[in-house]
Amino acid sequence: MDQNREKWGSKIGFVLAAAGSAIGLGNIWKFPYIAGENGGASFVLVYLICIAIIGLPVLIAEILIGRTTQRNPVGAFYKLSNSKIWAGVGGLGVVAGFMILSFYAIIAGWSLGYIIEAIVGNFYIWPEPAAAADHFQQLVSNPTWIIGYFLLFMILTVAIVFAGVQKGIERASKIMMPILVILLIVLMIRGLTLPGAEKGLNFLWNPEWDKISTGTILLALGHAFFTLSLGMGAMLTYGSYMSEDDNVPRSALQIVTLDTVIALVAGMAIFTAVFAVGLDPAAGPGLIFHTLPGVFAKMPGGYIFSIIFFILLSIAALTSSISLLEVVVSYFVDEKKWKRHNAAIVLGIVTAIIGLPSVLAFNILSDFKIFGLNFFDLVDFIASNILLPLGGLMISIFVAWIWGFDRVLPKLKLGAEKLFNDYPWVISVWKIFLKYLAPVLIFLVFLQSIGVLEKIVSIFLD
Ligand code: TRP
C-alpha cells in the first residue's frame, strides 16, 4: 500500500465526507421539486425502492473499487483490469466531474447570492411567485451577479480541496455536516408547526398509485444515482482514502440512510411551508428560487428562516462540490504527479472557464442553442443523462462480471467479517442485484434519458 497517499483520519470522517458528497442540491433543490411534479408520495415510494435495490449495491461496489486500488478512477480501473478501455471508463468519470462541477457551482452560486437576498429582505418586496420569478430572472441575467457568485463558490470549493483530504475535506465535512443537520431540523420544526402543515405531509406521504408510470420509475432511478453521487467515481475516489479495516457495506448503509433521511426531511420542511401558504407544490425547478422566497415572506419568522434555508442549501452544495473537484484533482495527483496545491488551483480555474459558457447561457448567450438546448442545459444533459448512467452501468458490470466475485468477495470481507459470518444472505443478495438487476435497470434508465426508450416501446406497441 502506498504509504504517502493521503488517508481519512477516522471512519466517521469518511462517512461524513461521503454523506456530504451525497447530500447536496440533489436533496434540497431537486428531490422536492421532482417529487412535487410527480405525485409526491408515489414518487417517494418508488425512489426509496430504487435507493435500496440499486443505489446501495452500486455504492458498495464503487467504494470497494476505490478502497482496493487506492487510486483515482482512471488508475483504479486500470489497476484491476490492465485494460486501457476500462481506464477510459474511469476517464469518463473525470470528464463528468469537470462538467457536473461547472454547472453545479452555478446553482450553488445562486444559493450564495440568495443568502444576501434574504438578508437584505428582498423576499418581502416580491412575495408572489410570478414577481419572485421575475426578480430571479433579473439577477441571473446580470452577468456580474451570476459570475461573481459562481466564482465565489468555486473559490470556496478550491480552498477546501487545496487543504487536503484530512485537513480540508474531512475537517470541512465534520464542521459543516452537523450544522446542516441542525439547520434542517430547525426548518422542519418550523414547517411542521405552521397551520395547515398536514396538507404538506399528506402530499408527501399518501401515495396515489395511478401516478406511477415507467417514466416515474426511471426518473426515480436516475435521481437515486445523482443523489448518491454515483456513476463517475466520486465515491470511488473517497473510498480510495479508506483503510482495509473499515467496513464498506456498513459505511455505505450509513451514507445511504443519511442521504435519504435528509432528502425526506427537506421535503417535509419545504412542502409543509408551501402548502401552509397555499402555493403550488409542482412548480418545477423554480420551486426553491421562485416559490420559496414568497413562502418565507408570508410565514411568521420567515425572515430568519429564509436566511437559514439558503445557508443550508449553500453548505449542502459545498460538501458536494468538493467531492466533484476531488475526483479531478486525485487523477492529476496520482497519474500526472501534480502537487495537490497546484492541482486544486489549476483545475479550479479550468472548471471556472468550462463553466463560463453555461453562466452566460442565462444572459448574453441565451439564444445560443445546440440541439435546442442552451449550453447549461446541454452540459447538464450530457453529464447527468448520459455519463452518469453509463458510468453506473459500467461500474456494476465491471465489479460483477470483469473483476468477478471470486476476487471481489475477499476484498469486501475485509473489515466486514461479522457481516459475512452472521448474515451471509446479505452478500448473496448484493451479488444478484449487482450482477443482473442493476445493469438491466440502469441500462433502461440510460435509454430513457437519451430519449430512445419511448421510441423502442412504441415500435413494439404499434
Ligand atoms: N449528490 C450530489 C447532490 O445530490 C451531487 C453530486 C456530487 C454528484 N458529486 C456527485 C452527482 C458525483 C453525481 C456524481 O447534490
Coordinates of C-alpha atoms and ligand atoms in Angstrom, one line a residue:
M1 CA 0.0 0.0 0.0
D2 CA 1.2 3.5 -0.8
Q3 CA 2.3 5.0 2.4
N4 CA 2.5 8.5 1.1
R5 CA -1.0 8.7 -0.2
E6 CA -3.4 10.6 1.9
K7 CA -6.0 8.9 4.1
W8 CA -9.1 9.7 6.2
G9 CA -8.3 10.4 9.8
S10 CA -11.2 8.4 11.1
K11 CA -14.1 6.1 10.0
I12 CA -16.7 8.8 10.8
G13 CA -14.6 11.2 8.8
F14 CA -15.1 9.1 5.7
V15 CA -18.8 8.6 6.3
L16 CA -19.4 12.4 6.9
A17 CA -17.4 13.3 3.8
A18 CA -19.2 10.8 1.6
A19 CA -22.6 11.7 3.0
G20 CA -21.6 15.3 2.4
S21 CA -21.0 14.4 -1.2
A22 CA -24.3 12.7 -1.5
I23 CA -26.3 15.3 0.3
G24 CA -26.5 18.4 -1.9
L25 CA -28.6 20.3 -4.3
G26 CA -30.0 17.0 -5.4
N27 CA -31.6 16.5 -2.0
I28 CA -32.7 20.0 -1.1
W29 CA -33.4 21.6 -4.6
K30 CA -34.1 18.7 -7.0
F31 CA -35.7 16.0 -4.9
P32 CA -38.5 18.2 -3.6
Y33 CA -39.3 19.6 -7.0
I34 CA -39.4 16.3 -8.8
A35 CA -41.4 14.7 -6.1
G36 CA -43.7 17.7 -6.3
E37 CA -44.1 17.3 -10.0
N38 CA -44.6 13.5 -9.9
G39 CA -47.3 13.0 -7.4
G40 CA -45.5 13.4 -4.1
A41 CA -45.7 10.2 -2.1
S42 CA -46.0 7.8 -5.0
F43 CA -42.7 9.1 -6.3
V44 CA -41.1 9.0 -2.8
L45 CA -42.0 5.3 -2.5
V46 CA -40.5 4.4 -5.9
Y47 CA -37.5 6.4 -5.1
L48 CA -36.9 4.6 -1.8
I49 CA -37.1 1.2 -3.5
C50 CA -34.6 2.4 -6.2
I51 CA -32.2 3.6 -3.5
A52 CA -32.4 0.3 -1.7
I53 CA -32.1 -2.1 -4.6
I54 CA -29.8 -0.2 -7.0
G55 CA -28.3 2.7 -5.1
L56 CA -26.9 0.8 -2.1
P57 CA -25.4 -2.1 -4.1
V58 CA -23.7 0.2 -6.6
L59 CA -22.5 2.4 -3.9
I60 CA -20.8 -0.5 -2.1
A61 CA -19.2 -1.5 -5.5
E62 CA -17.9 1.9 -6.1
I63 CA -16.4 2.4 -2.6
L64 CA -14.9 -1.1 -2.8
I65 CA -13.1 -0.4 -6.1
G66 CA -11.6 2.7 -4.6
R67 CA -10.5 1.1 -1.3
T68 CA -9.0 -1.9 -3.0
T69 CA -6.9 0.1 -5.5
Q70 CA -6.2 3.2 -3.5
R71 CA -6.3 5.1 -6.8
N72 CA -8.3 7.8 -8.7
P73 CA -11.0 6.4 -11.1
V74 CA -8.6 6.0 -14.1
G75 CA -5.8 4.4 -12.1
A76 CA -8.3 2.2 -10.2
F77 CA -9.9 0.6 -13.3
Y78 CA -6.5 0.2 -14.9
K79 CA -5.0 -1.5 -11.9
L80 CA -7.8 -4.0 -11.7
S81 CA -8.2 -4.8 -15.4
N82 CA -4.9 -3.9 -17.0
S83 CA -7.1 -2.6 -19.8
K84 CA -6.9 0.9 -21.4
I85 CA -10.6 0.6 -22.3
W86 CA -11.6 0.2 -18.7
A87 CA -9.2 3.0 -17.7
G88 CA -11.2 5.1 -20.2
V89 CA -14.4 4.4 -18.3
G90 CA -12.6 6.0 -15.3
G91 CA -11.6 8.8 -17.6
L92 CA -15.3 9.5 -18.4
G93 CA -15.8 9.9 -14.7
V94 CA -13.1 12.5 -14.6
V95 CA -14.6 14.3 -17.5
A96 CA -18.0 14.1 -15.9
G97 CA -16.5 15.6 -12.7
F98 CA -15.4 18.7 -14.6
M99 CA -18.8 19.0 -16.3
I100 CA -21.0 18.5 -13.3
L101 CA -18.9 20.9 -11.2
S102 CA -19.1 23.5 -13.9
F103 CA -22.9 23.8 -13.7
Y104 CA -23.3 22.6 -10.1
A105 CA -21.3 25.6 -9.0
I106 CA -23.6 28.0 -10.9
I107 CA -26.7 26.8 -9.0
A108 CA -24.7 26.8 -5.8
G109 CA -23.7 30.4 -6.6
W110 CA -27.4 31.4 -6.8
S111 CA -27.8 29.9 -3.4
L112 CA -25.0 32.0 -2.0
G113 CA -26.5 35.1 -3.7
Y114 CA -29.9 34.3 -2.1
I115 CA -28.4 34.4 1.3
I116 CA -27.8 38.0 0.7
E117 CA -31.2 38.5 -1.0
A118 CA -32.7 37.0 2.2
I119 CA -30.6 39.2 4.5
V120 CA -31.5 42.5 2.7
G121 CA -35.2 41.5 2.9
N122 CA -35.8 41.3 -0.9
F123 CA -38.3 38.4 -0.5
Y124 CA -40.7 40.8 1.1
I125 CA -40.6 43.1 -1.9
W126 CA -41.7 40.3 -4.4
P127 CA -43.7 37.8 -2.4
E128 CA -45.8 36.5 -5.3
P129 CA -44.2 33.6 -7.3
A130 CA -44.5 35.4 -10.6
A131 CA -42.8 38.5 -9.3
A132 CA -40.2 36.5 -7.5
A133 CA -39.5 34.6 -10.7
D134 CA -39.1 38.0 -12.5
H135 CA -36.7 39.1 -9.8
F136 CA -34.7 35.8 -10.1
Q137 CA -34.6 36.3 -13.9
Q138 CA -33.2 39.8 -13.4
L139 CA -30.5 38.5 -11.1
V140 CA -29.3 35.7 -13.4
S141 CA -29.4 37.9 -16.5
N142 CA -26.9 40.2 -14.7
P143 CA -23.5 38.7 -15.7
T144 CA -21.8 40.4 -12.8
W145 CA -24.2 38.8 -10.2
I146 CA -24.1 35.3 -11.7
I147 CA -20.4 35.2 -12.5
G148 CA -19.5 36.8 -9.2
Y149 CA -21.3 34.2 -7.0
F150 CA -20.2 31.4 -9.3
L151 CA -16.6 32.3 -8.8
L152 CA -17.0 32.9 -5.1
F153 CA -18.4 29.4 -4.8
M154 CA -15.6 27.9 -6.9
I155 CA -13.0 29.7 -4.6
L156 CA -14.6 28.1 -1.5
T157 CA -14.5 24.7 -3.2
V158 CA -10.9 25.1 -4.3
A159 CA -9.8 26.3 -0.8
I160 CA -11.1 23.1 0.9
V161 CA -9.7 20.7 -1.7
F162 CA -6.4 22.6 -1.6
A163 CA -6.1 21.9 2.1
G164 CA -6.1 18.2 1.6
V165 CA -8.1 15.1 2.4
Q166 CA -7.8 15.2 6.1
K167 CA -7.2 18.9 6.8
G168 CA -9.6 20.1 4.1
I169 CA -12.4 17.7 3.0
E170 CA -12.6 15.7 6.2
R171 CA -12.4 18.7 8.5
A172 CA -14.8 20.8 6.5
S173 CA -17.3 17.9 6.5
K174 CA -17.0 17.4 10.2
I175 CA -17.8 21.0 10.8
M176 CA -20.5 21.5 8.1
M177 CA -22.5 18.3 8.2
P178 CA -23.6 18.8 11.9
I179 CA -24.5 22.4 11.1
L180 CA -26.5 21.2 8.1
V181 CA -28.5 18.7 10.2
I182 CA -29.2 21.3 12.9
L183 CA -30.4 23.9 10.4
L184 CA -32.6 21.4 8.6
I185 CA -34.2 20.2 11.9
V186 CA -34.9 23.9 12.8
L187 CA -36.6 24.3 9.4
M188 CA -38.6 21.1 9.7
I189 CA -39.9 22.1 13.1
R190 CA -40.9 25.5 11.7
G191 CA -42.7 23.8 8.8
L192 CA -44.5 21.2 11.0
T193 CA -45.8 23.9 13.4
L194 CA -47.4 26.0 10.7
P195 CA -51.1 25.9 10.5
G196 CA -52.1 23.7 7.5
A197 CA -48.9 21.7 7.7
E198 CA -50.8 18.4 7.5
K199 CA -51.6 19.1 3.8
G200 CA -47.9 19.1 3.0
L201 CA -47.4 15.9 4.9
N202 CA -50.3 14.2 3.2
F203 CA -48.8 15.2 -0.1
L204 CA -45.5 13.6 0.8
W205 CA -46.8 10.5 2.5
N206 CA -50.0 9.4 0.8
P207 CA -49.2 7.7 -2.4
E208 CA -51.6 7.8 -5.4
W209 CA -50.8 4.7 -7.2
D210 CA -52.1 5.8 -10.6
K211 CA -49.5 8.4 -10.7
I212 CA -46.7 5.8 -11.0
S213 CA -45.6 5.2 -14.6
T214 CA -42.5 3.8 -16.3
G215 CA -41.3 7.3 -16.6
T216 CA -41.6 8.0 -12.9
I217 CA -39.7 4.8 -12.1
L218 CA -36.9 5.7 -14.4
L219 CA -36.8 9.2 -13.2
A220 CA -36.6 8.0 -9.6
L221 CA -33.8 5.6 -10.5
G222 CA -31.8 8.3 -12.3
H223 CA -32.2 10.6 -9.3
A224 CA -31.2 7.8 -6.9
F225 CA -27.9 7.8 -8.8
F226 CA -27.4 11.5 -8.8
T227 CA -28.2 11.9 -5.2
L228 CA -25.8 9.2 -4.1
S229 CA -23.0 10.8 -6.3
L230 CA -22.7 7.5 -8.2
G231 CA -21.5 6.7 -11.6
M232 CA -18.5 9.0 -12.0
G233 CA -16.0 7.8 -9.4
A234 CA -16.7 10.3 -6.7
M235 CA -17.5 7.6 -4.1
L236 CA -14.7 5.6 -5.6
T237 CA -12.2 8.4 -5.0
Y238 CA -13.4 8.9 -1.4
G239 CA -13.2 5.2 -0.9
S240 CA -9.6 5.2 -2.1
Y241 CA -8.7 7.1 1.1
M242 CA -10.2 4.4 3.3
S243 CA -8.2 1.7 5.0
E244 CA -8.8 -2.0 4.9
D245 CA -10.2 -2.4 8.4
D246 CA -13.1 -0.1 7.5
N247 CA -16.4 -1.8 7.0
V248 CA -17.6 -1.0 3.4
P249 CA -21.2 -2.3 3.5
R250 CA -21.9 -0.7 6.9
S251 CA -20.4 2.7 5.8
A252 CA -22.4 2.5 2.6
L253 CA -25.6 1.9 4.5
Q254 CA -24.9 4.8 6.8
I255 CA -24.3 7.1 3.8
V256 CA -27.5 6.0 2.1
T257 CA -29.5 6.4 5.3
L258 CA -28.2 9.9 5.9
D259 CA -28.8 10.9 2.3
T260 CA -32.4 9.6 2.3
V261 CA -33.4 10.9 5.6
I262 CA -32.1 14.4 4.7
A263 CA -34.0 14.4 1.4
L264 CA -37.2 13.4 3.2
V265 CA -36.8 15.9 5.9
A266 CA -36.0 18.6 3.4
G267 CA -39.2 17.6 1.5
M268 CA -41.2 17.9 4.7
A269 CA -39.7 21.3 5.6
I270 CA -40.5 22.6 2.2
F271 CA -43.9 21.1 1.5
T272 CA -45.4 21.9 4.8
A273 CA -44.5 25.5 4.3
V274 CA -45.6 25.6 0.6
F275 CA -49.0 24.1 1.4
A276 CA -49.4 26.2 4.5
V277 CA -49.3 29.4 2.5
G278 CA -51.3 27.8 -0.3
L279 CA -48.8 27.8 -3.1
D280 CA -48.2 25.3 -5.9
P281 CA -46.0 22.2 -5.0
A282 CA -45.5 21.3 -8.6
A283 CA -43.6 24.5 -9.5
G284 CA -40.7 22.6 -11.0
P285 CA -37.0 23.7 -10.9
G286 CA -38.2 27.1 -9.8
L287 CA -39.7 25.7 -6.6
I288 CA -36.7 26.9 -4.5
F289 CA -35.9 30.2 -6.1
H290 CA -39.4 31.3 -7.3
T291 CA -41.8 29.8 -4.8
L292 CA -39.9 29.5 -1.6
P293 CA -39.0 33.2 -1.2
G294 CA -42.7 34.1 -1.2
V295 CA -43.4 31.3 1.2
F296 CA -40.9 32.8 3.6
A297 CA -42.3 36.2 3.1
K298 CA -45.7 35.0 4.2
M299 CA -44.8 32.9 7.2
P300 CA -44.2 34.0 10.7
G301 CA -40.5 34.4 11.3
G302 CA -39.9 33.9 7.6
Y303 CA -37.0 36.4 7.6
I304 CA -34.7 34.4 9.7
F305 CA -35.8 31.1 8.3
S306 CA -35.1 32.2 4.8
I307 CA -31.5 33.1 5.7
I308 CA -31.2 29.7 7.4
F309 CA -32.5 28.0 4.4
F310 CA -30.1 29.4 1.9
I311 CA -27.2 28.9 4.2
L312 CA -28.2 25.3 4.5
L313 CA -28.5 25.0 0.7
S314 CA -25.1 26.5 0.2
I315 CA -23.5 24.2 2.8
A316 CA -25.0 21.2 1.2
A317 CA -23.8 22.2 -2.2
L318 CA -20.3 22.9 -0.9
T319 CA -19.8 19.5 0.7
S320 CA -20.8 18.0 -2.7
S321 CA -18.8 20.2 -5.0
I322 CA -15.6 19.4 -3.1
S323 CA -16.1 15.7 -4.0
L324 CA -16.5 16.6 -7.6
L325 CA -13.3 18.6 -7.7
E326 CA -11.5 15.9 -5.7
V327 CA -12.2 13.3 -8.4
V328 CA -10.4 15.5 -10.9
V329 CA -7.6 16.5 -8.5
S330 CA -6.9 12.9 -7.5
Y331 CA -6.5 11.9 -11.1
F332 CA -3.9 14.6 -11.7
V333 CA -2.1 13.9 -8.4
D334 CA -2.0 10.1 -8.9
E335 CA -1.4 9.8 -12.6
K336 CA 0.3 13.1 -13.6
K337 CA 2.2 13.5 -10.4
W338 CA 0.9 17.1 -9.9
K339 CA 1.2 18.6 -6.4
R340 CA -2.3 18.8 -4.7
H341 CA -2.0 22.5 -4.2
N342 CA -1.3 23.3 -7.8
A343 CA -3.9 20.7 -9.0
A344 CA -6.6 22.3 -6.9
I345 CA -5.9 25.8 -8.1
V346 CA -5.3 25.0 -11.8
L347 CA -8.3 22.6 -12.1
G348 CA -10.5 25.0 -10.2
I349 CA -9.6 27.7 -12.8
V350 CA -10.2 25.2 -15.7
T351 CA -13.6 24.4 -14.3
A352 CA -14.5 28.0 -14.0
I353 CA -13.5 28.5 -17.6
I354 CA -15.6 25.5 -18.7
G355 CA -18.5 26.9 -16.6
L356 CA -18.3 30.3 -18.3
P357 CA -20.5 29.5 -21.3
S358 CA -23.0 27.9 -19.0
V359 CA -23.1 31.0 -16.9
L360 CA -23.5 33.2 -19.9
A361 CA -26.4 30.9 -21.1
F362 CA -28.5 32.8 -18.6
N363 CA -27.8 36.1 -20.2
I364 CA -25.5 37.1 -23.1
L365 CA -25.6 33.6 -24.7
S366 CA -29.2 32.8 -24.0
D367 CA -30.1 32.5 -27.7
F368 CA -27.1 30.2 -28.5
K369 CA -28.6 26.7 -28.7
I370 CA -27.1 23.3 -29.6
F371 CA -29.7 20.6 -30.3
G372 CA -32.3 23.0 -28.9
L373 CA -30.5 23.3 -25.5
N374 CA -28.6 26.2 -24.2
F375 CA -25.1 25.5 -23.0
F376 CA -26.0 25.0 -19.3
D377 CA -28.8 22.5 -20.2
L378 CA -26.5 20.8 -22.7
V379 CA -23.7 20.2 -20.2
D380 CA -26.2 19.0 -17.6
F381 CA -27.8 16.7 -20.1
I382 CA -24.6 15.1 -21.2
A383 CA -23.3 14.6 -17.7
S384 CA -26.4 13.7 -15.8
N385 CA -28.4 11.8 -18.5
I386 CA -25.5 10.2 -20.4
L387 CA -22.3 10.0 -18.5
L388 CA -23.7 9.1 -15.1
P389 CA -26.0 6.2 -16.1
L390 CA -23.3 4.9 -18.4
G391 CA -20.7 5.1 -15.6
G392 CA -23.1 3.3 -13.2
L393 CA -23.7 0.6 -15.8
M394 CA -20.0 0.1 -16.4
I395 CA -19.3 0.0 -12.6
S396 CA -21.8 -2.7 -11.9
I397 CA -20.8 -4.7 -15.0
F398 CA -17.1 -4.3 -14.1
V399 CA -17.4 -5.5 -10.5
A400 CA -19.8 -8.3 -11.2
W401 CA -18.5 -9.6 -14.5
I402 CA -14.9 -8.4 -15.1
W403 CA -13.3 -8.1 -11.7
G404 CA -15.5 -11.1 -10.6
F405 CA -16.9 -12.1 -7.3
D406 CA -14.1 -14.6 -6.6
R407 CA -11.8 -11.7 -6.3
V408 CA -14.3 -9.2 -5.1
L409 CA -15.7 -11.0 -2.1
P410 CA -12.4 -11.4 -0.2
K411 CA -11.8 -7.7 -0.6
L412 CA -15.4 -6.9 0.5
K413 CA -14.9 -9.1 3.5
L414 CA -12.0 -7.1 4.9
G415 CA -13.4 -5.1 7.8
A416 CA -16.9 -6.8 7.4
E417 CA -16.1 -10.2 8.7
K418 CA -19.0 -10.2 11.1
L419 CA -21.5 -9.4 8.3
F420 CA -20.2 -12.3 6.2
N421 CA -20.5 -14.7 9.2
D422 CA -23.8 -13.6 10.6
Y423 CA -25.7 -12.6 7.5
P424 CA -24.3 -14.4 4.5
W425 CA -27.6 -13.9 2.7
V426 CA -26.9 -10.2 2.5
I427 CA -23.8 -10.9 0.4
S428 CA -25.8 -13.2 -1.9
V429 CA -28.5 -10.6 -2.4
W430 CA -25.9 -8.0 -3.1
K431 CA -24.3 -10.3 -5.8
I432 CA -27.6 -10.9 -7.5
F433 CA -28.6 -7.3 -7.5
L434 CA -25.3 -6.1 -8.8
K435 CA -24.9 -8.8 -11.4
Y436 CA -28.4 -8.7 -13.0
L437 CA -30.8 -6.2 -11.6
A438 CA -28.5 -3.1 -11.6
P439 CA -27.1 -3.5 -15.2
V440 CA -30.6 -4.1 -16.7
L441 CA -32.4 -1.3 -14.8
I442 CA -29.6 1.2 -15.3
F443 CA -29.5 0.4 -19.0
L444 CA -33.2 1.2 -19.2
V445 CA -32.6 4.5 -17.4
F446 CA -29.9 5.3 -19.9
L447 CA -32.2 4.6 -22.9
Q448 CA -34.9 6.6 -21.3
S449 CA -32.6 9.6 -20.6
I450 CA -31.4 9.8 -24.1
G451 CA -35.0 9.5 -25.3
V452 CA -34.7 6.2 -27.1
L453 CA -36.8 4.0 -24.8
E454 CA -40.1 5.5 -25.7
K455 CA -39.3 5.0 -29.4
I456 CA -38.5 1.4 -28.8
V457 CA -41.6 0.8 -26.8
S458 CA -43.8 2.5 -29.4
I459 CA -42.3 0.3 -32.1
F460 CA -43.4 -2.8 -30.1
L461 CA -46.8 -1.4 -29.4
D462 CA -47.6 -0.4 -32.9
Ligands
TRP1 N1 -25.0 14.0 -4.9 C1 -25.0 15.4 -5.1 C2 -26.3 16.0 -4.9 O1 -27.3 15.3 -4.6 C3 -24.4 15.8 -6.4 C4 -23.1 15.2 -6.7 C5 -22.0 15.4 -6.0 C6 -22.8 14.3 -7.6 N2 -21.0 14.6 -6.5 C7 -21.5 13.9 -7.5 C8 -23.6 13.7 -8.5 C9 -21.0 13.0 -8.3 C10 -23.1 12.8 -9.3 C11 -21.8 12.4 -9.2 O2 -26.5 17.2 -5.0

